[in-house]
Tab-separated table of C-alpha atoms in Angstrom:
chain	number	residue	atom	x	y	z
A	1	UNK	CA	123.101	28.698	247.063
A	2	UNK	CA	125.506	26.063	245.784
A	3	UNK	CA	129.278	26.408	246.108
A	4	UNK	CA	131.130	25.936	242.792
A	5	UNK	CA	134.409	23.980	242.924
A	6	UNK	CA	136.865	24.033	240.006
A	7	UNK	CA	139.401	21.198	239.960
A	8	UNK	CA	142.392	21.360	237.623
A	9	UNK	CA	143.707	18.079	236.225
A	10	UNK	CA	146.724	17.642	233.974
A	11	UNK	CA	147.724	13.984	234.293
A	12	UNK	CA	146.235	10.495	234.607
A	13	UNK	CA	147.942	10.318	238.009
A	14	UNK	CA	146.334	13.346	239.652
A	15	UNK	CA	142.927	12.506	238.176
A	16	UNK	CA	143.095	8.929	239.428
A	17	UNK	CA	144.076	10.069	242.912
A	18	UNK	CA	141.291	12.665	243.081
A	19	UNK	CA	138.499	10.710	241.412
A	20	UNK	CA	136.823	9.649	244.676
A	21	UNK	CA	136.967	13.228	245.990
A	22	UNK	CA	135.457	14.557	242.762
A	23	UNK	CA	132.562	12.081	242.870
A	24	UNK	CA	131.889	12.985	246.521
A	25	UNK	CA	131.792	16.702	245.693
A	26	UNK	CA	129.647	16.110	242.618
A	27	UNK	CA	126.940	14.256	244.545
A	28	UNK	CA	126.726	16.895	247.289
A	29	UNK	CA	123.530	18.941	246.624
A	30	UNK	CA	125.152	22.056	248.060
A	31	UNK	CA	128.119	21.889	245.718
A	32	UNK	CA	128.758	22.153	241.991
A	33	UNK	CA	131.813	20.632	240.339
A	34	UNK	CA	133.578	21.624	237.125
A	35	UNK	CA	136.933	20.389	235.789
A	36	UNK	CA	139.655	22.176	233.820
A	37	UNK	CA	141.334	19.405	231.791
A	38	UNK	CA	144.731	20.091	230.233
A	39	UNK	CA	148.313	18.886	229.656
A	40	UNK	CA	148.977	15.175	229.212
A	41	UNK	CA	145.242	14.439	229.072
A	42	UNK	CA	145.158	16.077	225.622
A	43	UNK	CA	148.272	14.400	224.180
A	44	UNK	CA	147.862	11.376	221.889
A	45	UNK	CA	151.322	10.027	222.718
A	46	UNK	CA	150.285	9.722	226.378
A	47	UNK	CA	146.956	8.052	225.639
A	48	UNK	CA	144.719	11.167	225.365
A	49	UNK	CA	143.185	10.356	228.741
A	50	UNK	CA	140.579	13.115	228.512
A	51	UNK	CA	138.479	10.385	226.910
A	52	UNK	CA	138.587	8.420	230.188
A	53	UNK	CA	137.513	11.537	232.125
A	54	UNK	CA	134.544	12.072	229.807
A	55	UNK	CA	133.204	8.626	230.794
A	56	UNK	CA	132.729	9.942	234.354
A	57	UNK	CA	130.328	12.609	232.994
A	58	UNK	CA	131.652	15.560	234.993
A	59	UNK	CA	131.287	19.029	233.494
A	60	UNK	CA	134.678	19.660	231.902
A	61	UNK	CA	136.504	22.507	230.169
A	62	UNK	CA	139.330	21.587	227.789
A	63	UNK	CA	142.290	23.972	228.102
A	64	UNK	CA	144.647	23.428	225.184
A	65	UNK	CA	148.038	23.716	226.868
A	66	UNK	CA	150.414	20.803	226.207
A	67	UNK	CA	154.113	19.967	226.398
A	68	UNK	CA	155.328	20.768	222.879
A	69	UNK	CA	158.854	19.400	223.315
A	70	UNK	CA	160.719	16.980	225.600
A	71	UNK	CA	162.621	19.671	227.536
A	72	UNK	CA	162.505	22.095	230.474
A	73	UNK	CA	161.662	25.091	228.249
A	74	UNK	CA	158.461	23.360	227.205
A	75	UNK	CA	157.540	22.753	230.865
A	76	UNK	CA	157.968	26.464	231.690
A	77	UNK	CA	156.026	27.554	228.596
A	78	UNK	CA	153.259	25.099	229.521
A	79	UNK	CA	152.783	26.763	232.918
A	80	UNK	CA	152.691	30.201	231.306
A	81	UNK	CA	150.141	29.221	228.686
A	82	UNK	CA	147.952	27.489	231.252
A	83	UNK	CA	147.917	30.578	233.485
A	84	UNK	CA	146.588	32.566	230.519
A	85	UNK	CA	143.917	30.014	229.586
A	86	UNK	CA	142.900	29.375	233.170
A	87	UNK	CA	142.495	33.094	233.873
A	88	UNK	CA	139.945	33.353	231.056
A	89	UNK	CA	138.113	30.235	232.285
A	90	UNK	CA	137.917	31.469	235.897
A	91	UNK	CA	136.661	34.852	234.689
A	92	UNK	CA	133.940	33.051	232.734
A	93	UNK	CA	132.693	30.406	235.209
A	94	UNK	CA	133.432	32.235	238.510
A	95	UNK	CA	134.271	29.330	240.853
A	96	UNK	CA	133.985	29.786	244.617
A	97	UNK	CA	137.032	27.560	245.277
A	98	UNK	CA	139.851	26.278	243.045
A	99	UNK	CA	140.899	22.786	244.163
A	100	UNK	CA	144.494	21.605	243.635
A	101	UNK	CA	146.546	18.499	244.355
A	102	UNK	CA	150.270	17.947	244.631
A	103	UNK	CA	153.161	19.690	242.998
A	104	UNK	CA	152.948	19.826	239.228
A	105	UNK	CA	152.931	22.907	237.011
A	106	UNK	CA	149.174	22.654	236.417
A	107	UNK	CA	148.579	23.118	240.128
A	108	UNK	CA	151.090	25.970	240.427
A	109	UNK	CA	149.263	27.732	237.589
A	110	UNK	CA	145.954	27.278	239.426
A	111	UNK	CA	147.391	28.653	242.673
A	112	UNK	CA	148.772	31.731	240.888
A	113	UNK	CA	145.489	32.433	239.110
A	114	UNK	CA	143.518	32.012	242.339
A	115	UNK	CA	145.829	34.340	244.264
A	116	UNK	CA	145.711	37.142	241.689
A	117	UNK	CA	141.936	36.883	241.149
A	118	UNK	CA	141.100	36.605	244.882
A	119	UNK	CA	139.526	33.182	244.399
A	120	UNK	CA	140.020	30.915	247.457
A	121	UNK	CA	142.205	27.905	246.719
A	122	UNK	CA	142.467	24.546	248.508
A	123	UNK	CA	145.490	22.244	248.211
A	124	UNK	CA	145.949	18.528	248.973
A	125	UNK	CA	149.315	16.838	249.633
A	126	UNK	CA	151.098	20.050	250.630
A	127	UNK	CA	153.919	20.022	253.184
A	128	UNK	CA	155.617	16.912	251.785
A	129	UNK	CA	159.286	16.627	250.912
A	130	UNK	CA	160.656	15.153	247.675
A	131	UNK	CA	163.202	16.477	245.197
A	132	UNK	CA	163.209	17.965	241.678
A	133	UNK	CA	161.264	21.048	240.604
A	134	UNK	CA	158.222	19.415	242.223
A	135	UNK	CA	159.715	20.426	245.572
A	136	UNK	CA	159.850	24.107	244.553
A	137	UNK	CA	156.339	23.996	243.097
A	138	UNK	CA	154.747	22.249	246.107
A	139	UNK	CA	156.014	24.784	248.635
A	140	UNK	CA	155.271	27.728	246.316
A	141	UNK	CA	151.692	26.440	246.067
A	142	UNK	CA	151.509	26.261	249.872
A	143	UNK	CA	152.421	29.955	250.123
A	144	UNK	CA	149.812	30.904	247.514
A	145	UNK	CA	146.758	28.912	248.632
A	146	UNK	CA	144.252	29.570	251.406
A	147	UNK	CA	143.047	26.138	252.575
A	148	UNK	CA	145.604	23.439	253.324
A	149	UNK	CA	144.602	19.759	253.192
A	150	UNK	CA	147.806	17.795	253.971
A	151	UNK	CA	147.917	14.014	254.123
A	152	UNK	CA	149.829	13.589	257.396
A	153	UNK	CA	150.463	15.333	260.708
A	154	UNK	CA	154.141	15.833	259.760
A	155	UNK	CA	153.111	17.625	256.568
A	156	UNK	CA	150.675	19.815	258.515
A	157	UNK	CA	153.455	20.744	260.921
A	158	UNK	CA	155.722	21.784	258.037
A	159	UNK	CA	152.967	23.948	256.520
A	160	UNK	CA	152.408	25.727	259.826
A	161	UNK	CA	156.181	26.180	260.214
A	162	UNK	CA	156.125	27.911	256.805
A	163	UNK	CA	153.997	30.627	258.398
A	164	UNK	CA	150.542	29.454	257.352
A	165	UNK	CA	147.524	30.013	259.602
A	166	UNK	CA	146.926	26.801	261.669
A	167	UNK	CA	143.167	27.490	261.554
A	168	UNK	CA	143.259	26.828	257.821
A	169	UNK	CA	145.237	23.554	257.969
A	170	UNK	CA	143.254	20.286	258.036
A	171	UNK	CA	144.830	16.803	257.966
A	172	UNK	CA	142.720	14.688	255.587
A	173	UNK	CA	144.920	11.713	254.594
A	174	UNK	CA	145.782	10.705	251.033
A	175	UNK	CA	142.868	10.737	248.564
A	176	UNK	CA	144.420	7.899	246.575
A	177	UNK	CA	143.668	5.505	249.428
A	178	UNK	CA	139.893	6.003	249.115
A	179	UNK	CA	139.817	4.094	245.850
A	180	UNK	CA	141.628	1.170	247.455
A	181	UNK	CA	138.911	0.955	250.109
A	182	UNK	CA	136.070	1.257	247.628
A	183	UNK	CA	137.356	-0.534	244.557
A	184	UNK	CA	135.492	-3.538	243.269
A	185	UNK	CA	138.414	-5.919	242.877
A	186	UNK	CA	137.828	-8.280	239.968
A	187	UNK	CA	138.991	-11.819	240.528
A	188	UNK	CA	142.704	-12.275	240.148
A	189	UNK	CA	142.257	-14.884	237.439
A	190	UNK	CA	140.174	-12.414	235.409
A	191	UNK	CA	142.950	-9.841	235.672
A	192	UNK	CA	145.502	-12.488	234.739
A	193	UNK	CA	143.508	-13.285	231.625
A	194	UNK	CA	143.145	-9.601	230.679
A	195	UNK	CA	146.891	-8.894	231.000
A	196	UNK	CA	148.106	-12.401	230.058
A	197	UNK	CA	149.803	-12.944	233.431
A	198	UNK	CA	150.819	-16.168	235.145
A	199	UNK	CA	149.918	-15.602	238.812
A	200	UNK	CA	152.069	-18.505	239.971
A	201	UNK	CA	155.227	-16.648	238.907
A	202	UNK	CA	156.702	-13.271	239.999
A	203	UNK	CA	155.120	-10.197	238.408
A	204	UNK	CA	157.151	-6.971	238.129
A	205	UNK	CA	155.336	-3.650	237.684
A	206	UNK	CA	157.582	-0.842	236.368
A	207	UNK	CA	156.726	2.870	236.385
A	208	UNK	CA	159.671	5.268	236.171
A	209	UNK	CA	159.304	8.990	235.458
A	210	UNK	CA	162.013	11.467	234.412
A	211	UNK	CA	163.530	13.579	237.197
A	212	UNK	CA	163.276	17.195	236.079
A	213	UNK	CA	166.562	18.351	237.639
A	214	UNK	CA	168.280	15.354	235.988
A	215	UNK	CA	166.249	15.252	232.753
A	216	UNK	CA	169.320	14.967	230.518
A	217	UNK	CA	170.111	11.684	232.301
A	218	UNK	CA	166.617	10.173	232.048
A	219	UNK	CA	167.562	7.771	229.243
A	220	UNK	CA	170.676	6.514	231.056
A	221	UNK	CA	168.730	6.133	234.319
A	222	UNK	CA	165.939	4.141	232.674
A	223	UNK	CA	168.485	1.970	230.869
A	224	UNK	CA	169.811	0.734	234.234
A	225	UNK	CA	166.293	-0.315	235.240
A	226	UNK	CA	165.611	-2.062	231.924
A	227	UNK	CA	168.924	-3.931	232.066
A	228	UNK	CA	167.884	-5.331	235.451
A	229	UNK	CA	164.485	-6.337	234.078
A	230	UNK	CA	166.090	-7.999	231.033
A	231	UNK	CA	168.637	-9.886	233.160
A	232	UNK	CA	166.001	-11.258	235.556
A	233	UNK	CA	163.461	-12.107	232.829
A	234	UNK	CA	160.440	-12.110	235.150
A	235	UNK	CA	157.096	-11.290	233.560
A	236	UNK	CA	156.979	-7.480	233.580
A	237	UNK	CA	154.442	-4.744	232.934
A	238	UNK	CA	156.084	-1.506	231.720
A	239	UNK	CA	154.025	1.699	231.864
A	240	UNK	CA	154.873	4.935	230.011
A	241	UNK	CA	156.168	7.866	232.138
A	242	UNK	CA	154.657	11.351	232.412
A	243	UNK	CA	155.302	14.173	229.943
A	244	UNK	CA	157.975	16.018	231.943
A	245	UNK	CA	161.306	16.810	230.279
A	246	UNK	CA	163.054	13.519	229.503
A	247	UNK	CA	159.846	11.483	229.356
A	248	UNK	CA	159.988	10.951	225.606
A	249	UNK	CA	163.559	9.592	225.895
A	250	UNK	CA	162.278	7.003	228.375
A	251	UNK	CA	159.447	6.078	226.010
A	252	UNK	CA	161.955	5.380	223.209
A	253	UNK	CA	163.635	2.789	225.447
A	254	UNK	CA	160.313	1.253	226.494
A	255	UNK	CA	159.358	0.858	222.822
A	256	UNK	CA	162.517	-1.196	222.244
A	257	UNK	CA	161.279	-3.691	224.862
A	258	UNK	CA	157.933	-4.325	223.175
A	259	UNK	CA	159.090	-7.512	221.451
A	260	UNK	CA	160.590	-9.122	224.550
A	261	UNK	CA	158.477	-12.213	225.394
A	262	UNK	CA	158.334	-11.482	229.143
A	263	UNK	CA	157.511	-7.747	228.831
A	264	UNK	CA	154.208	-6.018	228.139
A	265	UNK	CA	154.144	-2.236	227.597
A	266	UNK	CA	151.242	0.163	228.148
A	267	UNK	CA	150.855	3.819	227.191
A	268	UNK	CA	148.263	4.193	229.938
A	269	UNK	CA	146.498	1.885	232.405
A	270	UNK	CA	143.176	2.905	233.923
A	271	UNK	CA	143.366	3.735	237.624
A	272	UNK	CA	141.168	0.797	238.645
A	273	UNK	CA	143.292	-1.699	236.737
A	274	UNK	CA	146.482	-0.115	238.072
A	275	UNK	CA	145.314	-0.618	241.655
A	276	UNK	CA	144.319	-4.214	240.941
A	277	UNK	CA	147.723	-4.809	239.340
A	278	UNK	CA	149.344	-3.427	242.496
A	279	UNK	CA	147.286	-5.963	244.411
A	280	UNK	CA	148.634	-8.927	242.403
A	281	UNK	CA	152.152	-7.707	241.553
A	282	UNK	CA	155.152	-9.164	243.362
A	283	UNK	CA	157.107	-5.913	243.335
A	284	UNK	CA	156.788	-2.335	242.015
A	285	UNK	CA	159.951	-0.858	240.478
A	286	UNK	CA	160.612	2.821	239.602
A	287	UNK	CA	160.016	6.194	241.221
A	288	UNK	CA	156.240	6.711	241.204
A	289	UNK	CA	154.592	8.338	244.230
A	290	UNK	CA	152.173	5.396	244.184
A	291	UNK	CA	155.097	3.301	245.391
A	292	UNK	CA	155.350	5.498	248.460
A	293	UNK	CA	151.738	6.487	249.185
A	294	UNK	CA	149.472	3.664	248.003
A	295	UNK	CA	151.686	0.555	247.958
A	296	UNK	CA	151.787	0.041	251.777
A	297	UNK	CA	148.030	-0.549	251.722
A	298	UNK	CA	148.687	-3.586	249.477
A	299	UNK	CA	151.817	-4.605	251.426
A	300	UNK	CA	153.524	-4.446	248.035
A	301	UNK	CA	157.346	-4.365	248.008
A	302	UNK	CA	158.708	-1.275	246.232
A	303	UNK	CA	162.131	-0.731	244.699
A	304	UNK	CA	162.340	3.077	244.775
A	305	UNK	CA	165.031	4.226	242.349
A	306	UNK	CA	166.919	7.503	242.547
A	307	UNK	CA	166.080	10.891	244.005
A	308	UNK	CA	162.514	11.657	242.833
A	309	UNK	CA	160.855	10.574	246.108
A	310	UNK	CA	163.746	11.594	248.362
A	311	UNK	CA	162.515	12.825	251.752
A	312	UNK	CA	158.900	11.667	251.415
A	313	UNK	CA	157.442	9.796	254.416
A	314	UNK	CA	157.472	6.085	253.685
A	315	UNK	CA	156.589	2.687	255.148
A	316	UNK	CA	158.902	-0.288	255.619
A	317	UNK	CA	157.893	-1.861	252.278
A	318	UNK	CA	160.235	0.506	250.373
A	319	UNK	CA	163.809	-0.414	249.389
A	320	UNK	CA	165.752	2.642	248.158
A	321	UNK	CA	168.411	2.106	245.492
A	322	UNK	CA	170.484	4.190	243.095
A	323	UNK	CA	170.378	4.108	239.285
A	324	UNK	CA	172.455	0.945	239.202
A	325	UNK	CA	171.575	-2.340	237.550
A	326	UNK	CA	173.237	-4.447	240.250
A	327	UNK	CA	171.500	-2.602	243.105
A	328	UNK	CA	168.137	-2.858	241.354
A	329	UNK	CA	168.512	-6.606	240.684
A	330	UNK	CA	169.600	-7.324	244.259
A	331	UNK	CA	166.694	-5.288	245.649
A	332	UNK	CA	164.171	-7.145	243.488
A	333	UNK	CA	165.578	-10.486	244.670
A	334	UNK	CA	165.422	-9.290	248.284
A	335	UNK	CA	161.794	-8.267	247.857
A	336	UNK	CA	160.907	-11.634	246.337
A	337	UNK	CA	162.895	-14.067	248.442
A	338	UNK	CA	164.255	-12.530	251.692
A	339	UNK	CA	162.216	-13.967	254.598
A	340	UNK	CA	163.213	-11.202	257.023
A	341	UNK	CA	162.034	-8.567	254.557
A	342	UNK	CA	158.753	-10.445	254.063
A	343	UNK	CA	158.170	-10.455	257.826
A	344	UNK	CA	158.860	-6.707	257.902
A	345	UNK	CA	156.514	-6.234	254.940
A	346	UNK	CA	153.617	-7.965	256.660
A	347	UNK	CA	153.904	-5.567	259.614
A	348	UNK	CA	154.134	-2.345	257.577
A	349	UNK	CA	151.488	0.349	258.097
A	350	UNK	CA	150.561	3.132	255.717
A	351	UNK	CA	151.610	6.554	257.112
A	352	UNK	CA	149.140	8.269	254.759
A	353	UNK	CA	146.025	7.112	256.581
A	354	UNK	CA	143.239	4.655	255.922
A	355	UNK	CA	141.119	6.447	253.338
A	356	UNK	CA	137.817	8.368	253.632
A	357	UNK	CA	139.666	11.518	252.534
A	358	UNK	CA	136.907	12.390	250.075
A	359	UNK	CA	134.365	12.763	252.901
A	360	UNK	CA	136.710	14.997	254.904
A	361	UNK	CA	137.594	17.218	251.925
A	362	UNK	CA	133.978	17.641	250.858
A	363	UNK	CA	132.891	18.506	254.401
A	364	UNK	CA	135.622	21.150	254.737
A	365	UNK	CA	135.028	22.725	251.320
A	366	UNK	CA	131.276	22.870	251.844
A	367	UNK	CA	131.419	24.425	255.330
A	368	UNK	CA	134.507	26.636	255.494
A	369	UNK	CA	133.742	30.356	255.611
A	370	UNK	CA	134.932	32.126	252.471
A	371	UNK	CA	135.677	35.577	253.808
A	372	UNK	CA	138.297	38.301	253.961
A	373	UNK	CA	140.151	36.534	256.776
A	374	UNK	CA	140.664	33.465	254.576
A	375	UNK	CA	141.929	35.527	251.633
A	376	UNK	CA	144.156	37.950	253.547
A	377	UNK	CA	147.214	35.772	254.088
A	378	UNK	CA	150.058	37.015	256.212
A	379	UNK	CA	153.119	35.327	257.662
A	380	UNK	CA	152.019	33.617	260.884
A	381	UNK	CA	155.343	33.269	262.710
């Protein structure tokens, strides 16, 4: 009898991180994979990335919950609507395990539905520390799910300290690193041709999301970053943010940069291309988790701006700065030209493991006993 896994995906980011895990599950003869696709994937203004998922030929279910407006009320209503739609889907397809990653509202909705319907749930990247509403959601998910798949030993320790059963906590590393190990890197000159880049000059990659607890400041915060980019005039790739409250305000500013000769803007970049760009970029600027989790594997300098990644384990390639044009410019120059920093960069190691997470996750999900003991959670302190 096969074991049916339902994965919920709401953004290009979570799908890209989990893609290797999903392929590993899908090819296992004892497992069956289905996807609930929702949120940003269905929104034209964020590239309607469900079309990219369809190319992978997984069995998918489209759940029509989106972010109607650029505010916090829309984020809360999105979670509510998704809980309703997801409940109907789970009732219909009867998964054995609901698989979740990270800390977004889509995953919180999945954890709630699993808990109330007595469907076992498994969660990757729990136990981490950041800021914003993501912090609330991540730890709430931890208390709702049954199988914990943290990326690091420190995260596992935090989960156990939250009263979770140690027998159900398995350190698996970060799934996003699998793709780096397995990716077929096209030649750098081919990438340069595709994105019109001069590899002999510095390349700045910018990805900055709104911070939900500071969403009313998202425009002002992004403006500081763009002023630094405009002052330095290095060739720059600007990628649209996610759909959280304040994201559309950031997009308005990005659109104003489209005519600058040294800037190229993208609504969405496929995961494979994004990783290859990280491999050739001189520095990554913004507040993306990829700057914390994946960038050390490329020994890519990261200018991490603001509070979004505050508290997350990080390697020595990260320079933390505030929303300040002068600090951002100085940090970029340090990343590009400071010899001491370059020496430090060459020695940095990734605290999130060395990949092969997909094999570990698939092994655990295929073998773990789904019984009353797993479902009957109680505080283990």
